[in-house]
Amino acid sequence: MEDVGGYRLIWFQHLHKAAGTLIVNMAKANNEVLHNPHNNGNPSDIKGSTLPLWEYDESRLLDFINNCEEEGVTFVASEFGAPNFKTLSSDPRVKLMTCFRDPCKRIISNHNYDYYSGYTENHELESFLKKINIFTSDNYYVRIFSRMDSFPDKKLTKEDYTNAIENISKFDILINAESENIGERLEKELNWKKIKVDKHGTFGNKWKMISMIKKFQISKLIKYIRKEKLDSNLVNIENKYTLDYKFMKELFDY
């Protein structure tokens, strides 16, 4: 789907467990052309490995965009790292978009999803967070938009926060999933139709249930069927996202 003025590429910075898969599936339903092959919107190579777009320098990133135009790709997601936002925003063909949710709700969702998907056996959120990666790092949003995602355990500075603000200001579409209807917003911004698609939520996945049965995880299966969320202590995690809450307040008065 192209704008009247010519080619345009939607570049979606997918924030993990913040309605990203919903948006990717909406893109598919609205006939946007995704990279071939791709992993949930993230461009990949023929072996299935995600292309490390966040490592591309300006020249290589522009080559990638040129290749997207040649192949008619109109939608790209980047979930596993932060690309050079300055280069992307400087290209008139690119429309930058991202979607936020409450920082604590995001990490709690991440914990539940990983636990029931078999990616972690940690029942306690505190234990889950001890295995630091970019998705479980403190101040995840500021870390992504300051492009400090390669250093998930590094303490962020005032300069990092300033860089995050500067980079997010380059975006064309900022969505707050806590206060906006995503479908209505994308209908307005991109002329997408509001089509019901898979949200890729934690619960209701038959393949997860089959996996639990095969592993004889009956107690876990029963909790999953009942949609029992893991216990989480908000008091212990809110301080991990002080900068993220400040960031969202500055963007959305959240």
PDB file of C-alpha atoms in Angstrom:
ATOM      1  CA  MET A   1       0.000   0.000   0.000  1.00  0.00           C
ATOM      2  CA  GLU A   2       1.625   3.225  -1.132  1.00  0.00           C
ATOM      3  CA  ASP A   3       0.907   6.874  -0.527  1.00  0.00           C
ATOM      4  CA  VAL A   4      -0.310   8.887  -3.512  1.00  0.00           C
ATOM      5  CA  GLY A   5       3.018  10.725  -3.553  1.00  0.00           C
ATOM      6  CA  GLY A   6       4.977   7.507  -4.220  1.00  0.00           C
ATOM      7  CA  TYR A   7       6.856   4.883  -2.285  1.00  0.00           C
ATOM      8  CA  ARG A   8       6.746   4.909   1.509  1.00  0.00           C
ATOM      9  CA  LEU A   9       8.158   2.459   4.007  1.00  0.00           C
ATOM     10  CA  ILE A  10       6.604   2.126   7.462  1.00  0.00           C
ATOM     11  CA  TRP A  11       9.406   1.423   9.921  1.00  0.00           C
ATOM     12  CA  PHE A  12       7.881   0.057  13.116  1.00  0.00           C
ATOM     13  CA  GLN A  13      10.062   0.039  16.227  1.00  0.00           C
ATOM     14  CA  HIS A  14       8.445  -2.927  17.940  1.00  0.00           C
ATOM     15  CA  LEU A  15       8.683  -2.580  21.718  1.00  0.00           C
ATOM     16  CA  HIS A  16       8.556  -6.099  23.144  1.00  0.00           C
ATOM     17  CA  LYS A  17       5.172  -7.009  24.699  1.00  0.00           C
ATOM     18  CA  ALA A  18       3.643  -3.634  23.850  1.00  0.00           C
ATOM     19  CA  ALA A  19       1.036  -4.641  21.246  1.00  0.00           C
ATOM     20  CA  GLY A  20       3.701  -5.042  18.578  1.00  0.00           C
ATOM     21  CA  THR A  21       2.483  -8.316  17.086  1.00  0.00           C
ATOM     22  CA  LEU A  22      -1.034  -6.888  16.904  1.00  0.00           C
ATOM     23  CA  ILE A  23       0.311  -4.045  14.749  1.00  0.00           C
ATOM     24  CA  VAL A  24       2.380  -6.410  12.583  1.00  0.00           C
ATOM     25  CA  ASN A  25      -0.705  -8.552  11.984  1.00  0.00           C
ATOM     26  CA  MET A  26      -2.756  -5.453  11.183  1.00  0.00           C
ATOM     27  CA  ALA A  27      -0.112  -4.512   8.616  1.00  0.00           C
ATOM     28  CA  LYS A  28      -0.490  -7.934   6.988  1.00  0.00           C
ATOM     29  CA  ALA A  29      -4.275  -7.681   7.025  1.00  0.00           C
ATOM     30  CA  ASN A  30      -4.062  -4.294   5.328  1.00  0.00           C
ATOM     31  CA  ASN A  31      -1.936  -5.664   2.502  1.00  0.00           C
ATOM     32  CA  GLU A  32       1.325  -4.047   3.524  1.00  0.00           C
ATOM     33  CA  VAL A  33       4.230  -5.928   1.970  1.00  0.00           C
ATOM     34  CA  LEU A  34       6.655  -7.419   4.520  1.00  0.00           C
ATOM     35  CA  HIS A  35      10.240  -8.432   3.881  1.00  0.00           C
ATOM     36  CA  ASN A  36      10.639 -11.922   2.461  1.00  0.00           C
ATOM     37  CA  PRO A  37      11.543 -13.781   4.576  1.00  0.00           C
ATOM     38  CA  HIS A  38      10.673 -12.233   7.938  1.00  0.00           C
ATOM     39  CA  ASN A  39      10.189 -13.165  11.573  1.00  0.00           C
ATOM     40  CA  ASN A  40       7.075 -11.452  12.901  1.00  0.00           C
ATOM     41  CA  GLY A  41       7.832  -8.465  10.670  1.00  0.00           C
ATOM     42  CA  ASN A  42      11.565  -8.477  11.432  1.00  0.00           C
ATOM     43  CA  PRO A  43      13.499  -8.972   8.178  1.00  0.00           C
ATOM     44  CA  SER A  44      15.521 -12.182   8.160  1.00  0.00           C
ATOM     45  CA  ASP A  45      17.884 -14.042   5.840  1.00  0.00           C
ATOM     46  CA  ILE A  46      17.096 -17.270   4.004  1.00  0.00           C
ATOM     47  CA  LYS A  47      18.334 -19.268   7.006  1.00  0.00           C
ATOM     48  CA  GLY A  48      15.780 -17.557   9.248  1.00  0.00           C
ATOM     49  CA  SER A  49      18.234 -15.392  11.183  1.00  0.00           C
ATOM     50  CA  THR A  50      16.985 -11.869  11.904  1.00  0.00           C
ATOM     51  CA  LEU A  51      18.935  -9.221  10.018  1.00  0.00           C
ATOM     52  CA  PRO A  52      20.853  -7.063  12.572  1.00  0.00           C
ATOM     53  CA  LEU A  53      19.482  -3.775  11.275  1.00  0.00           C
ATOM     54  CA  TRP A  54      20.534  -2.055  14.513  1.00  0.00           C
ATOM     55  CA  GLU A  55      24.178  -2.721  13.597  1.00  0.00           C
ATOM     56  CA  TYR A  56      23.963  -1.217  10.110  1.00  0.00           C
ATOM     57  CA  ASP A  57      25.872   1.983   9.453  1.00  0.00           C
ATOM     58  CA  GLU A  58      24.262   4.774   7.431  1.00  0.00           C
ATOM     59  CA  SER A  59      25.384   3.432   4.054  1.00  0.00           C
ATOM     60  CA  ARG A  60      24.224  -0.118   4.699  1.00  0.00           C
ATOM     61  CA  LEU A  61      20.926   1.050   6.162  1.00  0.00           C
ATOM     62  CA  LEU A  62      20.239   3.188   3.073  1.00  0.00           C
ATOM     63  CA  ASP A  63      21.107   0.209   0.870  1.00  0.00           C
ATOM     64  CA  PHE A  64      18.565  -1.830   2.804  1.00  0.00           C
ATOM     65  CA  ILE A  65      15.862   0.815   2.305  1.00  0.00           C
ATOM     66  CA  ASN A  66      16.708   1.011  -1.402  1.00  0.00           C
ATOM     67  CA  ASN A  67      16.381  -2.763  -1.595  1.00  0.00           C
ATOM     68  CA  CYS A  68      13.011  -2.571   0.157  1.00  0.00           C
ATOM     69  CA  GLU A  69      11.815  -0.083  -2.453  1.00  0.00           C
ATOM     70  CA  GLU A  70      13.046  -2.273  -5.302  1.00  0.00           C
ATOM     71  CA  GLU A  71      11.224  -5.295  -3.881  1.00  0.00           C
ATOM     72  CA  GLY A  72       8.085  -3.358  -2.994  1.00  0.00           C
ATOM     73  CA  VAL A  73       8.421  -3.876   0.777  1.00  0.00           C
ATOM     74  CA  THR A  74       6.222  -1.349   2.612  1.00  0.00           C
ATOM     75  CA  PHE A  75       6.501  -2.461   6.263  1.00  0.00           C
ATOM     76  CA  VAL A  76       9.527  -3.315   8.398  1.00  0.00           C
ATOM     77  CA  ALA A  77       9.601  -4.133  12.103  1.00  0.00           C
ATOM     78  CA  SER A  78      12.699  -3.902  14.278  1.00  0.00           C
ATOM     79  CA  GLU A  79      12.246  -5.559  17.672  1.00  0.00           C
ATOM     80  CA  PHE A  80      15.653  -6.836  18.703  1.00  0.00           C
ATOM     81  CA  GLY A  81      17.627  -3.621  18.543  1.00  0.00           C
ATOM     82  CA  ALA A  82      17.509   0.087  17.773  1.00  0.00           C
ATOM     83  CA  PRO A  83      18.586   1.149  14.274  1.00  0.00           C
ATOM     84  CA  ASN A  84      20.034   4.538  13.377  1.00  0.00           C
ATOM     85  CA  PHE A  85      16.921   6.684  13.817  1.00  0.00           C
ATOM     86  CA  LYS A  86      18.657   9.763  12.421  1.00  0.00           C
ATOM     87  CA  THR A  87      19.342   8.012   9.125  1.00  0.00           C
ATOM     88  CA  LEU A  88      15.806   6.647   8.949  1.00  0.00           C
ATOM     89  CA  SER A  89      14.125   9.960   9.733  1.00  0.00           C
ATOM     90  CA  SER A  90      16.277  11.781   7.180  1.00  0.00           C
ATOM     91  CA  ASP A  91      14.924   9.574   4.406  1.00  0.00           C
ATOM     92  CA  PRO A  92      11.624  11.006   3.079  1.00  0.00           C
ATOM     93  CA  ARG A  93      10.481   7.526   2.086  1.00  0.00           C
ATOM     94  CA  VAL A  94      10.449   6.311   5.694  1.00  0.00           C
ATOM     95  CA  LYS A  95       7.614   6.778   8.183  1.00  0.00           C
ATOM     96  CA  LEU A  96       8.733   5.972  11.737  1.00  0.00           C
ATOM     97  CA  MET A  97       6.191   4.472  14.129  1.00  0.00           C
ATOM     98  CA  THR A  98       6.158   2.873  17.584  1.00  0.00           C
ATOM     99  CA  CYS A  99       3.702   1.897  20.318  1.00  0.00           C
ATOM    100  CA  PHE A 100       4.067   2.093  24.122  1.00  0.00           C
ATOM    101  CA  ARG A 101       2.303   0.551  27.086  1.00  0.00           C
ATOM    102  CA  ASP A 102       2.742   1.045  30.834  1.00  0.00           C
ATOM    103  CA  PRO A 103       6.345  -0.025  31.651  1.00  0.00           C
ATOM    104  CA  CYS A 104       5.407  -2.247  34.614  1.00  0.00           C
ATOM    105  CA  LYS A 105       2.523  -3.893  32.736  1.00  0.00           C
ATOM    106  CA  ARG A 106       4.904  -4.574  29.882  1.00  0.00           C
ATOM    107  CA  ILE A 107       7.489  -6.433  31.965  1.00  0.00           C
ATOM    108  CA  ILE A 108       4.793  -8.371  33.860  1.00  0.00           C
ATOM    109  CA  SER A 109       3.342  -9.435  30.514  1.00  0.00           C
ATOM    110  CA  ASN A 110       6.849 -10.379  29.367  1.00  0.00           C
ATOM    111  CA  HIS A 111       7.299 -12.558  32.469  1.00  0.00           C
ATOM    112  CA  ASN A 112       3.977 -14.359  32.052  1.00  0.00           C
ATOM    113  CA  TYR A 113       4.516 -14.872  28.338  1.00  0.00           C
ATOM    114  CA  ASP A 114       8.016 -16.307  28.796  1.00  0.00           C
ATOM    115  CA  TYR A 115       6.933 -18.557  31.659  1.00  0.00           C
ATOM    116  CA  TYR A 116       3.971 -20.114  29.885  1.00  0.00           C
ATOM    117  CA  SER A 117       5.933 -20.313  26.622  1.00  0.00           C
ATOM    118  CA  GLY A 118       8.697 -22.286  28.335  1.00  0.00           C
ATOM    119  CA  TYR A 119      11.398 -19.637  27.944  1.00  0.00           C
ATOM    120  CA  THR A 120      11.876 -19.378  31.716  1.00  0.00           C
ATOM    121  CA  GLU A 121      11.048 -21.536  34.724  1.00  0.00           C
ATOM    122  CA  ASN A 122      11.201 -18.591  37.144  1.00  0.00           C
ATOM    123  CA  HIS A 123       7.868 -18.177  38.948  1.00  0.00           C
ATOM    124  CA  GLU A 124       9.020 -15.012  40.671  1.00  0.00           C
ATOM    125  CA  LEU A 125       9.369 -11.804  38.705  1.00  0.00           C
ATOM    126  CA  GLU A 126      12.397 -10.782  40.757  1.00  0.00           C
ATOM    127  CA  SER A 127      14.245 -13.960  39.747  1.00  0.00           C
ATOM    128  CA  PHE A 128      13.144 -13.550  36.134  1.00  0.00           C
ATOM    129  CA  LEU A 129      14.624 -10.053  36.029  1.00  0.00           C
ATOM    130  CA  LYS A 130      18.016 -11.223  37.271  1.00  0.00           C
ATOM    131  CA  LYS A 131      18.715 -12.729  33.852  1.00  0.00           C
ATOM    132  CA  ILE A 132      19.332  -9.399  32.162  1.00  0.00           C
ATOM    133  CA  ASN A 133      18.764  -8.917  28.460  1.00  0.00           C
ATOM    134  CA  ILE A 134      17.423  -5.946  26.551  1.00  0.00           C
ATOM    135  CA  PHE A 135      13.795  -6.944  27.181  1.00  0.00           C
ATOM    136  CA  THR A 136      14.288  -7.341  30.946  1.00  0.00           C
ATOM    137  CA  SER A 137      16.610  -4.369  31.418  1.00  0.00           C
ATOM    138  CA  ASP A 138      15.695  -1.381  33.529  1.00  0.00           C
ATOM    139  CA  ASN A 139      14.258   1.668  31.732  1.00  0.00           C
ATOM    140  CA  TYR A 140      13.750  -0.385  28.582  1.00  0.00           C
ATOM    141  CA  TYR A 141      12.139   2.408  26.549  1.00  0.00           C
ATOM    142  CA  VAL A 142      14.849   4.973  27.255  1.00  0.00           C
ATOM    143  CA  ARG A 143      17.487   2.317  26.622  1.00  0.00           C
ATOM    144  CA  ILE A 144      16.017   1.529  23.192  1.00  0.00           C
ATOM    145  CA  PHE A 145      15.553   5.096  22.020  1.00  0.00           C
ATOM    146  CA  SER A 146      18.944   6.209  23.306  1.00  0.00           C
ATOM    147  CA  ARG A 147      20.362   3.257  21.345  1.00  0.00           C
ATOM    148  CA  MET A 148      21.947   1.819  24.476  1.00  0.00           C
ATOM    149  CA  ASP A 149      20.224  -1.515  23.843  1.00  0.00           C
ATOM    150  CA  SER A 150      23.573  -3.279  23.358  1.00  0.00           C
ATOM    151  CA  PHE A 151      24.381  -2.530  27.017  1.00  0.00           C
ATOM    152  CA  PRO A 152      21.337  -3.818  28.955  1.00  0.00           C
ATOM    153  CA  ASP A 153      23.092  -3.730  32.335  1.00  0.00           C
ATOM    154  CA  LYS A 154      24.763  -0.315  31.952  1.00  0.00           C
ATOM    155  CA  LYS A 155      23.445   2.503  34.122  1.00  0.00           C
ATOM    156  CA  LEU A 156      21.833   5.140  31.948  1.00  0.00           C
ATOM    157  CA  THR A 157      22.919   8.771  32.162  1.00  0.00           C
ATOM    158  CA  LYS A 158      21.273  12.145  31.648  1.00  0.00           C
ATOM    159  CA  GLU A 159      22.896  12.215  28.221  1.00  0.00           C
ATOM    160  CA  ASP A 160      21.257   8.900  27.353  1.00  0.00           C
ATOM    161  CA  TYR A 161      17.863  10.290  28.344  1.00  0.00           C
ATOM    162  CA  THR A 162      18.468  13.403  26.225  1.00  0.00           C
ATOM    163  CA  ASN A 163      19.426  11.188  23.274  1.00  0.00           C
ATOM    164  CA  ALA A 164      16.248   9.159  23.737  1.00  0.00           C
ATOM    165  CA  ILE A 165      14.144  12.322  23.632  1.00  0.00           C
ATOM    166  CA  GLU A 166      15.983  13.530  20.549  1.00  0.00           C
ATOM    167  CA  ASN A 167      15.463  10.229  18.733  1.00  0.00           C
ATOM    168  CA  ILE A 168      11.807   9.799  19.642  1.00  0.00           C
ATOM    169  CA  SER A 169      11.156  13.327  18.347  1.00  0.00           C
ATOM    170  CA  LYS A 170      12.048  12.012  14.894  1.00  0.00           C
ATOM    171  CA  PHE A 171       9.050   9.628  14.893  1.00  0.00           C
ATOM    172  CA  ASP A 172       5.955  10.292  12.823  1.00  0.00           C
ATOM    173  CA  ILE A 173       3.520   8.137  14.806  1.00  0.00           C
ATOM    174  CA  LEU A 174       3.634   7.571  18.585  1.00  0.00           C
ATOM    175  CA  ILE A 175       0.871   5.412  20.042  1.00  0.00           C
ATOM    176  CA  ASN A 176       0.021   5.004  23.724  1.00  0.00           C
ATOM    177  CA  ALA A 177      -1.783   1.671  24.037  1.00  0.00           C
ATOM    178  CA  GLU A 178      -2.942   2.622  27.540  1.00  0.00           C
ATOM    179  CA  SER A 179      -5.132   5.483  26.349  1.00  0.00           C
ATOM    180  CA  GLU A 180      -5.709   4.985  22.633  1.00  0.00           C
ATOM    181  CA  ASN A 181      -7.583   2.563  20.416  1.00  0.00           C
ATOM    182  CA  ILE A 182      -4.773   1.268  18.221  1.00  0.00           C
ATOM    183  CA  GLY A 183      -7.049   0.336  15.336  1.00  0.00           C
ATOM    184  CA  GLU A 184      -8.696   3.755  15.235  1.00  0.00           C
ATOM    185  CA  ARG A 185      -5.346   5.535  15.427  1.00  0.00           C
ATOM    186  CA  LEU A 186      -3.881   3.524  12.549  1.00  0.00           C
ATOM    187  CA  GLU A 187      -7.023   4.002  10.512  1.00  0.00           C
ATOM    188  CA  LYS A 188      -6.515   7.742  10.911  1.00  0.00           C
ATOM    189  CA  GLU A 189      -2.749   7.804  10.358  1.00  0.00           C
ATOM    190  CA  LEU A 190      -2.301   5.119   7.693  1.00  0.00           C
ATOM    191  CA  ASN A 191      -5.787   4.637   6.301  1.00  0.00           C
ATOM    192  CA  TRP A 192      -5.708   1.042   7.518  1.00  0.00           C
ATOM    193  CA  LYS A 193      -9.009  -0.768   7.962  1.00  0.00           C
ATOM    194  CA  LYS A 194      -9.909  -1.926  11.460  1.00  0.00           C
ATOM    195  CA  ILE A 195      -9.636  -5.673  10.864  1.00  0.00           C
ATOM    196  CA  LYS A 196      -9.739  -8.123  13.774  1.00  0.00           C
ATOM    197  CA  VAL A 197      -6.401  -9.935  13.972  1.00  0.00           C
ATOM    198  CA  ASP A 198      -4.520 -12.190  16.386  1.00  0.00           C
ATOM    199  CA  LYS A 199      -3.120 -10.167  19.299  1.00  0.00           C
ATOM    200  CA  HIS A 200      -0.587 -12.883  20.133  1.00  0.00           C
ATOM    201  CA  GLY A 201      -1.447 -12.682  23.819  1.00  0.00           C
ATOM    202  CA  THR A 202      -0.093 -14.931  26.561  1.00  0.00           C
ATOM    203  CA  PHE A 203      -3.174 -17.121  26.932  1.00  0.00           C
ATOM    204  CA  GLY A 204      -5.318 -19.134  24.538  1.00  0.00           C
ATOM    205  CA  ASN A 205      -2.549 -20.671  22.422  1.00  0.00           C
ATOM    206  CA  LYS A 206      -3.278 -24.343  21.708  1.00  0.00           C
ATOM    207  CA  TRP A 207       0.341 -25.079  20.774  1.00  0.00           C
ATOM    208  CA  LYS A 208       1.494 -23.942  24.205  1.00  0.00           C
ATOM    209  CA  MET A 209      -1.052 -26.278  25.777  1.00  0.00           C
ATOM    210  CA  ILE A 210       0.095 -29.180  23.606  1.00  0.00           C
ATOM    211  CA  SER A 211       3.701 -28.474  24.600  1.00  0.00           C
ATOM    212  CA  MET A 212       2.784 -28.546  28.305  1.00  0.00           C
ATOM    213  CA  ILE A 213       0.948 -31.857  27.830  1.00  0.00           C
ATOM    214  CA  LYS A 214       3.969 -33.376  26.071  1.00  0.00           C
ATOM    215  CA  LYS A 215       6.191 -32.243  28.960  1.00  0.00           C
ATOM    216  CA  PHE A 216       3.662 -33.536  31.541  1.00  0.00           C
ATOM    217  CA  GLN A 217       3.363 -30.013  32.995  1.00  0.00           C
ATOM    218  CA  ILE A 218      -0.197 -30.624  34.138  1.00  0.00           C
ATOM    219  CA  SER A 219      -0.218 -28.131  37.016  1.00  0.00           C
ATOM    220  CA  LYS A 220       1.141 -25.446  34.705  1.00  0.00           C
ATOM    221  CA  LEU A 221      -1.414 -26.385  32.049  1.00  0.00           C
ATOM    222  CA  ILE A 222      -4.301 -26.022  34.508  1.00  0.00           C
ATOM    223  CA  LYS A 223      -3.067 -22.554  35.516  1.00  0.00           C
ATOM    224  CA  TYR A 224      -2.735 -21.650  31.844  1.00  0.00           C
ATOM    225  CA  ILE A 225      -6.272 -22.759  31.021  1.00  0.00           C
ATOM    226  CA  ARG A 226      -7.516 -20.739  33.999  1.00  0.00           C
ATOM    227  CA  LYS A 227      -5.462 -17.771  32.751  1.00  0.00           C
ATOM    228  CA  GLU A 228      -3.726 -17.449  36.097  1.00  0.00           C
ATOM    229  CA  LYS A 229      -1.146 -14.682  36.032  1.00  0.00           C
ATOM    230  CA  LEU A 230       2.042 -15.000  38.048  1.00  0.00           C
ATOM    231  CA  ASP A 231       2.347 -13.012  41.256  1.00  0.00           C
ATOM    232  CA  SER A 232       4.127  -9.697  40.756  1.00  0.00           C
ATOM    233  CA  ASN A 233       5.170  -7.115  43.320  1.00  0.00           C
ATOM    234  CA  LEU A 234       4.845  -3.699  41.691  1.00  0.00           C
ATOM    235  CA  VAL A 235       6.623  -2.012  44.586  1.00  0.00           C
ATOM    236  CA  ASN A 236       9.784  -3.919  43.704  1.00  0.00           C
ATOM    237  CA  ILE A 237       9.802  -3.058  40.020  1.00  0.00           C
ATOM    238  CA  GLU A 238       8.460   0.471  39.634  1.00  0.00           C
ATOM    239  CA  ASN A 239      11.850   1.922  40.552  1.00  0.00           C
ATOM    240  CA  LYS A 240      13.384   0.036  37.632  1.00  0.00           C
ATOM    241  CA  TYR A 241      11.385   2.188  35.221  1.00  0.00           C
ATOM    242  CA  THR A 242      11.650   5.679  36.687  1.00  0.00           C
ATOM    243  CA  LEU A 243      13.123   7.087  33.483  1.00  0.00           C
ATOM    244  CA  ASP A 244      10.587   5.233  31.339  1.00  0.00           C
ATOM    245  CA  TYR A 245       7.684   6.767  33.268  1.00  0.00           C
ATOM    246  CA  LYS A 246       9.314  10.184  32.942  1.00  0.00           C
ATOM    247  CA  PHE A 247       9.751   9.517  29.230  1.00  0.00           C
ATOM    248  CA  MET A 248       6.089   8.582  28.748  1.00  0.00           C
ATOM    249  CA  LYS A 249       4.941  11.569  30.773  1.00  0.00           C
ATOM    250  CA  GLU A 250       6.942  13.844  28.511  1.00  0.00           C
ATOM    251  CA  LEU A 251       5.481  12.196  25.408  1.00  0.00           C
ATOM    252  CA  PHE A 252       1.889  11.601  26.471  1.00  0.00           C
ATOM    253  CA  ASP A 253       1.485  13.318  29.843  1.00  0.00           C
ATOM    254  CA  TYR A 254       1.033   9.733  31.110  1.00  0.00           C
TER     255      TYR A 254
END
